GROMACS .gro file of C-alpha atoms in nm:
model
  340
    1MET     CA    1  -0.414   2.062   0.883
    2SER     CA    2  -0.413   2.033   0.507
    3ASP     CA    3  -0.713   1.864   0.400
    4LEU     CA    4  -0.606   1.848   0.040
    5PHE     CA    5  -0.535   1.464   0.039
    6LEU     CA    6  -0.859   1.388   0.242
    7ARG     CA    7  -1.082   1.593   0.017
    8ALA     CA    8  -0.962   1.454  -0.307
    9CYS     CA    9  -1.027   1.093  -0.151
   10ARG     CA   10  -1.373   1.195  -0.080
   11GLY     CA   11  -1.399   1.257  -0.467
   12GLU     CA   12  -1.419   1.663  -0.383
   13ARG     CA   13  -1.298   1.874  -0.656
   14VAL     CA   14  -0.983   1.991  -0.526
   15GLU     CA   15  -0.720   2.330  -0.625
   16ARG     CA   16  -0.471   2.072  -0.757
   17PRO     CA   17  -0.400   1.689  -0.717
   18PRO     CA   18  -0.230   1.596  -0.373
   19VAL     CA   19   0.089   1.434  -0.407
   20TRP     CA   20   0.265   1.143  -0.188
   21LEU     CA   21   0.489   0.831  -0.303
   22MET     CA   22   0.450   0.484  -0.211
   23ARG     CA   23   0.777   0.356   0.024
   24GLN     CA   24   0.821   0.757   0.065
   25ALA     CA   25   1.002   0.651   0.391
   26GLY     CA   26   1.283   0.439   0.261
   27ARG     CA   27   1.606   0.350   0.147
   28TYR     CA   28   1.657   0.641  -0.111
   29LEU     CA   29   1.655   0.895   0.176
   30PRO     CA   30   1.996   0.943   0.322
   31GLU     CA   31   1.866   0.968   0.665
   32TYR     CA   32   1.651   0.653   0.610
   33ARG     CA   33   1.970   0.494   0.555
   34GLU     CA   34   2.130   0.625   0.868
   35VAL     CA   35   1.858   0.504   1.112
   36ARG     CA   36   1.880   0.131   0.966
   37SER     CA   37   2.261   0.125   0.998
   38ARG     CA   38   2.152   0.109   1.360
   39HIS     CA   39   1.839  -0.070   1.360
   40ASP     CA   40   1.725  -0.377   1.153
   41PHE     CA   41   1.445  -0.334   0.950
   42TRP     CA   42   1.186  -0.521   1.171
   43ALA     CA   43   1.336  -0.308   1.486
   44VAL     CA   44   1.219   0.007   1.316
   45CYS     CA   45   0.899  -0.160   1.265
   46SER     CA   46   0.807  -0.253   1.585
   47THR     CA   47   0.975   0.024   1.789
   48PRO     CA   48   0.752   0.299   1.781
   49GLU     CA   49   1.010   0.563   1.850
   50LEU     CA   50   1.203   0.464   1.528
   51ALA     CA   51   0.889   0.412   1.293
   52VAL     CA   52   0.752   0.750   1.392
   53GLN     CA   53   1.073   0.929   1.280
   54VAL     CA   54   1.122   0.736   0.969
   55THR     CA   55   0.769   0.793   0.866
   56LEU     CA   56   0.792   1.190   0.934
   57GLN     CA   57   1.142   1.201   0.697
   58PRO     CA   58   0.978   1.253   0.386
   59ILE     CA   59   0.732   1.487   0.549
   60GLU     CA   60   1.018   1.736   0.609
   61ARG     CA   61   1.275   1.646   0.342
   62LEU     CA   62   0.990   1.654   0.040
   63GLY     CA   63   0.679   1.821   0.154
   64VAL     CA   64   0.430   1.557   0.043
   65ASP     CA   65   0.075   1.570   0.123
   66ALA     CA   66   0.022   1.299   0.344
   67ALA     CA   67   0.236   1.049   0.562
   68ILE     CA   68   0.218   0.699   0.549
   69LEU     CA   69   0.251   0.465   0.834
   70PHE     CA   70   0.607   0.310   0.864
   71SER     CA   71   0.531  -0.093   0.892
   72ASP     CA   72   0.525  -0.383   0.670
   73ILE     CA   73   0.237  -0.565   0.493
   74LEU     CA   74   0.346  -0.866   0.686
   75THR     CA   75   0.340  -0.735   1.045
   76PRO     CA   76  -0.009  -0.939   1.136
   77ALA     CA   77   0.153  -1.290   1.034
   78PRO     CA   78   0.358  -1.330   1.361
   79GLY     CA   79   0.010  -1.283   1.549
   80MET     CA   80  -0.121  -1.587   1.352
   81GLY     CA   81   0.151  -1.780   1.466
   82LEU     CA   82   0.419  -1.735   1.190
   83SER     CA   83   0.756  -1.688   1.195
   84VAL     CA   84   0.862  -1.433   0.975
   85GLY     CA   85   1.222  -1.289   0.915
   86PHE     CA   86   1.358  -1.048   0.666
   87HIS     CA   87   1.631  -1.150   0.463
   88PRO     CA   88   1.652  -0.872   0.318
   89GLY     CA   89   1.322  -0.976   0.199
   90PRO     CA   90   1.045  -1.104   0.395
   91VAL     CA   91   1.027  -1.506   0.484
   92ILE     CA   92   0.800  -1.709   0.650
   93ASP     CA   93   0.936  -2.037   0.767
   94PRO     CA   94   0.774  -2.255   0.758
   95PRO     CA   95   0.489  -2.175   0.499
   96VAL     CA   96   0.125  -2.246   0.471
   97ARG     CA   97   0.082  -2.503   0.239
   98THR     CA   98  -0.169  -2.775   0.385
   99LYS     CA   99  -0.518  -2.772   0.552
  100ALA     CA  100  -0.329  -2.880   0.907
  101ASP     CA  101  -0.115  -2.584   0.849
  102VAL     CA  102  -0.415  -2.398   0.819
  103ASP     CA  103  -0.605  -2.481   1.119
  104ARG     CA  104  -0.307  -2.411   1.309
  105LEU     CA  105  -0.312  -2.035   1.226
  106ARG     CA  106  -0.477  -1.799   1.488
  107ILE     CA  107  -0.693  -1.511   1.456
  108PRO     CA  108  -0.505  -1.302   1.725
  109GLU     CA  109  -0.610  -1.040   1.954
  110ILE     CA  110  -0.499  -0.800   1.700
  111GLU     CA  111  -0.419  -0.484   1.971
  112SER     CA  112  -0.196  -0.739   2.141
  113ALA     CA  113  -0.044  -0.895   1.902
  114VAL     CA  114   0.100  -0.577   1.729
  115PRO     CA  115   0.024  -0.286   1.991
  116PHE     CA  116   0.333  -0.080   1.875
  117VAL     CA  117   0.171  -0.061   1.544
  118PHE     CA  118  -0.096   0.151   1.734
  119GLU     CA  119   0.121   0.339   1.912
  120SER     CA  120   0.301   0.425   1.642
  121ILE     CA  121  -0.023   0.570   1.482
  122ARG     CA  122  -0.131   0.750   1.813
  123ILE     CA  123   0.229   0.920   1.817
  124LEU     CA  124   0.189   1.005   1.467
  125ARG     CA  125  -0.130   1.174   1.476
  126ARG     CA  126   0.021   1.387   1.750
  127GLU     CA  127   0.357   1.488   1.557
  128LEU     CA  128   0.126   1.532   1.248
  129THR     CA  129  -0.087   1.791   1.396
  130GLY     CA  130  -0.113   2.104   1.196
  131LYS     CA  131   0.049   1.939   0.909
  132VAL     CA  132  -0.078   1.631   0.731
  133PRO     CA  133  -0.321   1.338   0.737
  134LEU     CA  134  -0.200   0.988   0.819
  135ILE     CA  135  -0.249   0.678   0.586
  136GLY     CA  136  -0.254   0.345   0.746
  137PHE     CA  137  -0.230   0.042   0.499
  138GLY     CA  138  -0.228  -0.371   0.464
  139ALA     CA  139  -0.207  -0.607   0.224
  140SER     CA  140  -0.554  -0.738   0.056
  141PRO     CA  141  -0.621  -1.096   0.198
  142PHE     CA  142  -0.506  -1.269  -0.194
  143THR     CA  143  -0.175  -1.057  -0.175
  144LEU     CA  144  -0.109  -1.201   0.217
  145CYS     CA  145  -0.215  -1.538   0.151
  146ALA     CA  146   0.021  -1.526  -0.151
  147TYR     CA  147   0.340  -1.431   0.068
  148LEU     CA  148   0.217  -1.710   0.372
  149CYS     CA  149   0.179  -1.978   0.118
  150GLU     CA  150   0.484  -1.907  -0.120
  151GLY     CA  151   0.718  -1.846   0.231
  152GLU     CA  152   0.888  -1.548   0.021
  153GLY     CA  153   0.878  -1.311  -0.255
  154SER     CA  154   0.843  -1.480  -0.624
  155ARG     CA  155   0.802  -1.419  -0.956
  156SER     CA  156   0.540  -1.669  -0.989
  157PHE     CA  157   0.425  -1.793  -0.686
  158GLU     CA  158   0.363  -2.150  -0.798
  159HIS     CA  159   0.286  -2.255  -0.453
  160TRP     CA  160  -0.006  -2.022  -0.414
  161LYS     CA  161  -0.127  -2.085  -0.776
  162GLY     CA  162  -0.113  -2.442  -0.741
  163MET     CA  163  -0.315  -2.429  -0.409
  164LEU     CA  164  -0.604  -2.230  -0.595
  165TYR     CA  165  -0.607  -2.488  -0.853
  166SER     CA  166  -0.544  -2.857  -0.655
  167ALA     CA  167  -0.685  -2.714  -0.325
  168PRO     CA  168  -0.934  -2.443  -0.392
  169ASP     CA  169  -1.094  -2.586  -0.049
  170VAL     CA  170  -0.783  -2.507   0.141
  171ALA     CA  171  -0.689  -2.175  -0.027
  172HIS     CA  172  -1.058  -2.075   0.052
  173ALA     CA  173  -0.980  -2.152   0.458
  174LEU     CA  174  -0.652  -1.934   0.454
  175LEU     CA  175  -0.826  -1.677   0.268
  176GLU     CA  176  -1.136  -1.658   0.559
  177LYS     CA  177  -0.878  -1.643   0.822
  178VAL     CA  178  -0.670  -1.399   0.697
  179THR     CA  179  -0.972  -1.177   0.608
  180THR     CA  180  -1.079  -1.183   0.942
  181THR     CA  181  -0.722  -1.066   1.084
  182THR     CA  182  -0.725  -0.795   0.804
  183ILE     CA  183  -1.021  -0.663   0.876
  184ALA     CA  184  -0.961  -0.630   1.278
  185TYR     CA  185  -0.611  -0.495   1.178
  186LEU     CA  186  -0.719  -0.239   0.933
  187VAL     CA  187  -1.024  -0.094   1.151
  188ALA     CA  188  -0.784  -0.087   1.479
  189GLN     CA  189  -0.568   0.139   1.256
  190VAL     CA  190  -0.831   0.376   1.198
  191ARG     CA  191  -0.947   0.347   1.600
  192ALA     CA  192  -0.621   0.410   1.659
  193GLY     CA  193  -0.617   0.774   1.428
  194ALA     CA  194  -0.530   0.681   1.078
  195GLN     CA  195  -0.747   0.884   0.801
  196VAL     CA  196  -0.712   0.678   0.534
  197ILE     CA  197  -0.640   0.319   0.484
  198GLN     CA  198  -0.457   0.218   0.159
  199VAL     CA  199  -0.492  -0.152   0.080
  200PHE     CA  200  -0.208  -0.317  -0.137
  201ASP     CA  201  -0.279  -0.600  -0.360
  202THR     CA  202   0.059  -0.645  -0.502
  203TRP     CA  203  -0.014  -0.988  -0.648
  204ALA     CA  204  -0.367  -0.943  -0.795
  205GLY     CA  205  -0.217  -0.946  -1.154
  206LEU     CA  206  -0.071  -1.289  -1.108
  207VAL     CA  207  -0.425  -1.441  -1.196
  208SER     CA  208  -0.714  -1.427  -1.438
  209ARG     CA  209  -0.999  -1.252  -1.394
  210ALA     CA  210  -1.199  -1.546  -1.347
  211ASP     CA  211  -0.947  -1.655  -1.044
  212TYR     CA  212  -0.921  -1.297  -0.936
  213GLU     CA  213  -1.363  -1.293  -0.911
  214THR     CA  214  -1.326  -1.594  -0.717
  215PHE     CA  215  -1.002  -1.604  -0.508
  216ALA     CA  216  -0.912  -1.197  -0.453
  217LEU     CA  217  -1.225  -0.976  -0.509
  218PRO     CA  218  -1.494  -1.126  -0.281
  219TYR     CA  219  -1.196  -1.099   0.028
  220VAL     CA  220  -1.087  -0.748  -0.068
  221LYS     CA  221  -1.446  -0.634  -0.104
  222ARG     CA  222  -1.511  -0.731   0.302
  223VAL     CA  223  -1.211  -0.531   0.407
  224ILE     CA  224  -1.289  -0.248   0.239
  225ALA     CA  225  -1.623  -0.222   0.340
  226ALA     CA  226  -1.554  -0.270   0.685
  227VAL     CA  227  -1.278  -0.003   0.654
  228LYS     CA  228  -1.531   0.245   0.520
  229GLN     CA  229  -1.776   0.155   0.805
  230ALA     CA  230  -1.512   0.256   1.032
  231GLY     CA  231  -1.572   0.578   0.900
  232VAL     CA  232  -1.261   0.651   0.632
  233PRO     CA  233  -1.187   0.638   0.296
  234VAL     CA  234  -1.017   0.352   0.120
  235ILE     CA  235  -0.762   0.308  -0.187
  236TYR     CA  236  -0.733   0.003  -0.312
  237PHE     CA  237  -0.372  -0.034  -0.535
  238ALA     CA  238  -0.380  -0.372  -0.775
  239LEU     CA  239  -0.056  -0.375  -0.966
  240ASP     CA  240  -0.033  -0.524  -1.272
  241ALA     CA  241  -0.422  -0.534  -1.316
  242ALA     CA  242  -0.548  -0.389  -1.636
  243HIS     CA  243  -0.725  -0.693  -1.743
  244LEU     CA  244  -0.890  -0.689  -1.410
  245ALA     CA  245  -1.050  -0.320  -1.448
  246PRO     CA  246  -1.396  -0.483  -1.451
  247ALA     CA  247  -1.386  -0.668  -1.155
  248VAL     CA  248  -1.127  -0.432  -0.943
  249LYS     CA  249  -1.406  -0.112  -1.008
  250THR     CA  250  -1.657  -0.302  -0.799
  251SER     CA  251  -1.451  -0.325  -0.490
  252GLY     CA  252  -1.625  -0.060  -0.311
  253ALA     CA  253  -1.303   0.143  -0.256
  254ASP     CA  254  -1.312   0.500  -0.254
  255VAL     CA  255  -0.975   0.572  -0.457
  256LEU     CA  256  -0.835   0.293  -0.733
  257GLY     CA  257  -0.480   0.304  -0.793
  258CYS     CA  258  -0.323   0.239  -1.135
  259ASP     CA  259   0.049   0.140  -1.172
  260TRP     CA  260   0.222   0.271  -1.509
  261ARG     CA  261   0.153   0.021  -1.775
  262THR     CA  262  -0.178   0.191  -1.790
  263SER     CA  263  -0.213   0.515  -1.897
  264LEU     CA  264  -0.473   0.748  -1.645
  265THR     CA  265  -0.712   0.792  -1.951
  266ASP     CA  266  -0.739   0.418  -2.025
  267ALA     CA  267  -0.765   0.354  -1.652
  268ALA     CA  268  -1.062   0.597  -1.571
  269ARG     CA  269  -1.253   0.460  -1.915
  270ALA     CA  270  -1.217   0.133  -1.781
  271PHE     CA  271  -1.328   0.212  -1.420
  272ASP     CA  272  -1.627   0.437  -1.594
  273GLY     CA  273  -1.489   0.755  -1.512
  274LYS     CA  274  -1.662   0.727  -1.157
  275HIS     CA  275  -1.336   0.678  -0.955
  276PRO     CA  276  -1.058   0.945  -0.855
  277ILE     CA  277  -0.737   0.768  -1.008
  278GLN     CA  278  -0.410   0.745  -0.794
  279GLY     CA  279  -0.055   0.723  -0.971
  280ASN     CA  280   0.066   0.676  -1.198
  281LEU     CA  281   0.442   0.770  -1.314
  282ASP     CA  282   0.650   0.507  -1.367
  283PRO     CA  283   0.923   0.481  -1.060
  284CYS     CA  284   1.200   0.478  -1.320
  285ALA     CA  285   1.151   0.793  -1.458
  286LEU     CA  286   1.251   0.927  -1.131
  287LEU     CA  287   1.618   0.780  -1.235
  288GLY     CA  288   1.648   1.070  -1.522
  289ASP     CA  289   1.754   1.391  -1.474
  290VAL     CA  290   1.542   1.660  -1.341
  291ALA     CA  291   1.444   1.837  -1.636
  292THR     CA  292   1.292   1.464  -1.727
  293VAL     CA  293   1.112   1.424  -1.389
  294LYS     CA  294   0.963   1.748  -1.451
  295ARG     CA  295   0.879   1.648  -1.814
  296ARG     CA  296   0.713   1.368  -1.736
  297THR     CA  297   0.540   1.417  -1.409
  298GLU     CA  298   0.333   1.772  -1.620
  299ALA     CA  299   0.261   1.506  -1.859
  300MET     CA  300   0.081   1.274  -1.614
  301LEU     CA  301  -0.076   1.592  -1.430
  302THR     CA  302  -0.226   1.704  -1.774
  303GLU     CA  303  -0.350   1.383  -1.844
  304GLY     CA  304  -0.487   1.365  -1.489
  305ALA     CA  305  -0.657   1.698  -1.518
  306SER     CA  306  -0.927   1.576  -1.768
  307LEU     CA  307  -1.029   1.276  -1.458
  308ALA     CA  308  -1.301   1.299  -1.224
  309GLY     CA  309  -1.005   1.302  -0.975
  310HIS     CA  310  -0.679   1.271  -0.981
  311LEU     CA  311  -0.424   1.185  -0.647
  312ALA     CA  312  -0.042   1.219  -0.810
  313ASN     CA  313   0.198   0.913  -0.715
  314LEU     CA  314   0.411   0.698  -0.871
  315GLY     CA  315   0.272   0.334  -1.063
  316HIS     CA  316   0.459   0.170  -0.753
  317GLY     CA  317   0.715   0.212  -0.461
  318ILE     CA  318   0.985   0.454  -0.513
  319LEU     CA  319   1.326   0.276  -0.626
  320PRO     CA  320   1.618   0.284  -0.325
  321ASN     CA  321   1.866   0.459  -0.600
  322THR     CA  322   1.631   0.769  -0.709
  323PRO     CA  323   1.801   1.072  -0.615
  324VAL     CA  324   1.680   1.285  -0.370
  325ALA     CA  325   1.638   1.572  -0.574
  326ASN     CA  326   1.424   1.412  -0.829
  327ALA     CA  327   1.193   1.310  -0.547
  328VAL     CA  328   1.193   1.653  -0.476
  329ALA     CA  329   1.141   1.790  -0.834
  330PHE     CA  330   0.832   1.554  -0.843
  331VAL     CA  331   0.678   1.661  -0.550
  332GLU     CA  332   0.773   2.061  -0.663
  333THR     CA  333   0.631   1.983  -0.998
  334VAL     CA  334   0.269   1.871  -0.858
  335LYS     CA  335   0.224   2.173  -0.607
  336ALA     CA  336   0.321   2.368  -0.873
  337PHE     CA  337   0.015   2.260  -1.127
  338ARG     CA  338  -0.318   2.378  -1.133
  339GLY     CA  339  -0.472   2.257  -1.432
  340GLN     CA  340  -0.694   2.044  -1.185
   0.00000   0.00000   0.00000
């Protein structure tokens, strides 16, 4: 197995940056669309044979340096007693907005609640033998709570933020239950065979640094510490969170993600140059022509070569209308780079 990605996550010096793409198993691939033409999204997530199939597709098509389990950040929610649907985005009905709602939530026995996740991981480890490592993932408690309270995706998450301001005791009670569940979920992924865990904090940027330090950071630190104690590196990706950098750097993660809004140089400076940085090409850059993709990728790599460590990725998930040839060009440009 190529251990380039694992060595980079551990902060070791590597011959080139490893490369993978967030949402690399997804709608831009025709083979994924063919699977989805026969099965709905949740069926793919919850059927190990299908989840394994689509997880492996970008390994075969793109030649990336790591696989990431095909799943969804809301996967633990049904085990907590919630109804989750995808229409096509996630919908939680009813949402969790009162103390009584929080009190009704269960802390599930996670391996019996979502056994398909761990079976998918076990199969993938066998399928990936001699190839590349496997990344497991989950949402940070703050981000998962944002969805549970709001009931769906939102630009403002006014119900969740309203709870932070009007009923902070309820927000903390929800965060406690979700943190306990998240720790169990991610540690079980490690036991099943995940070799790295990425924690997505998609909605960290919704709040000020003071509110992040109150409602997000203490909980994600507990999650990261538990996963690291289980024995694998952790990548923490807080989106749209440049203003949170002084707090994010204390999360305990081995690798810190950076979106396209912040340069790699600025991110490394904000994180005191002590962490490998993952990122950060704008996903929209992959909508140009191949020459543009190569030029933009090379510029990112040149900047990343001056860092303590760099894992090449996009600054968020790959877009569904990305030409496959451009995704291939991105990966091939990274794999040809020797400036680090």
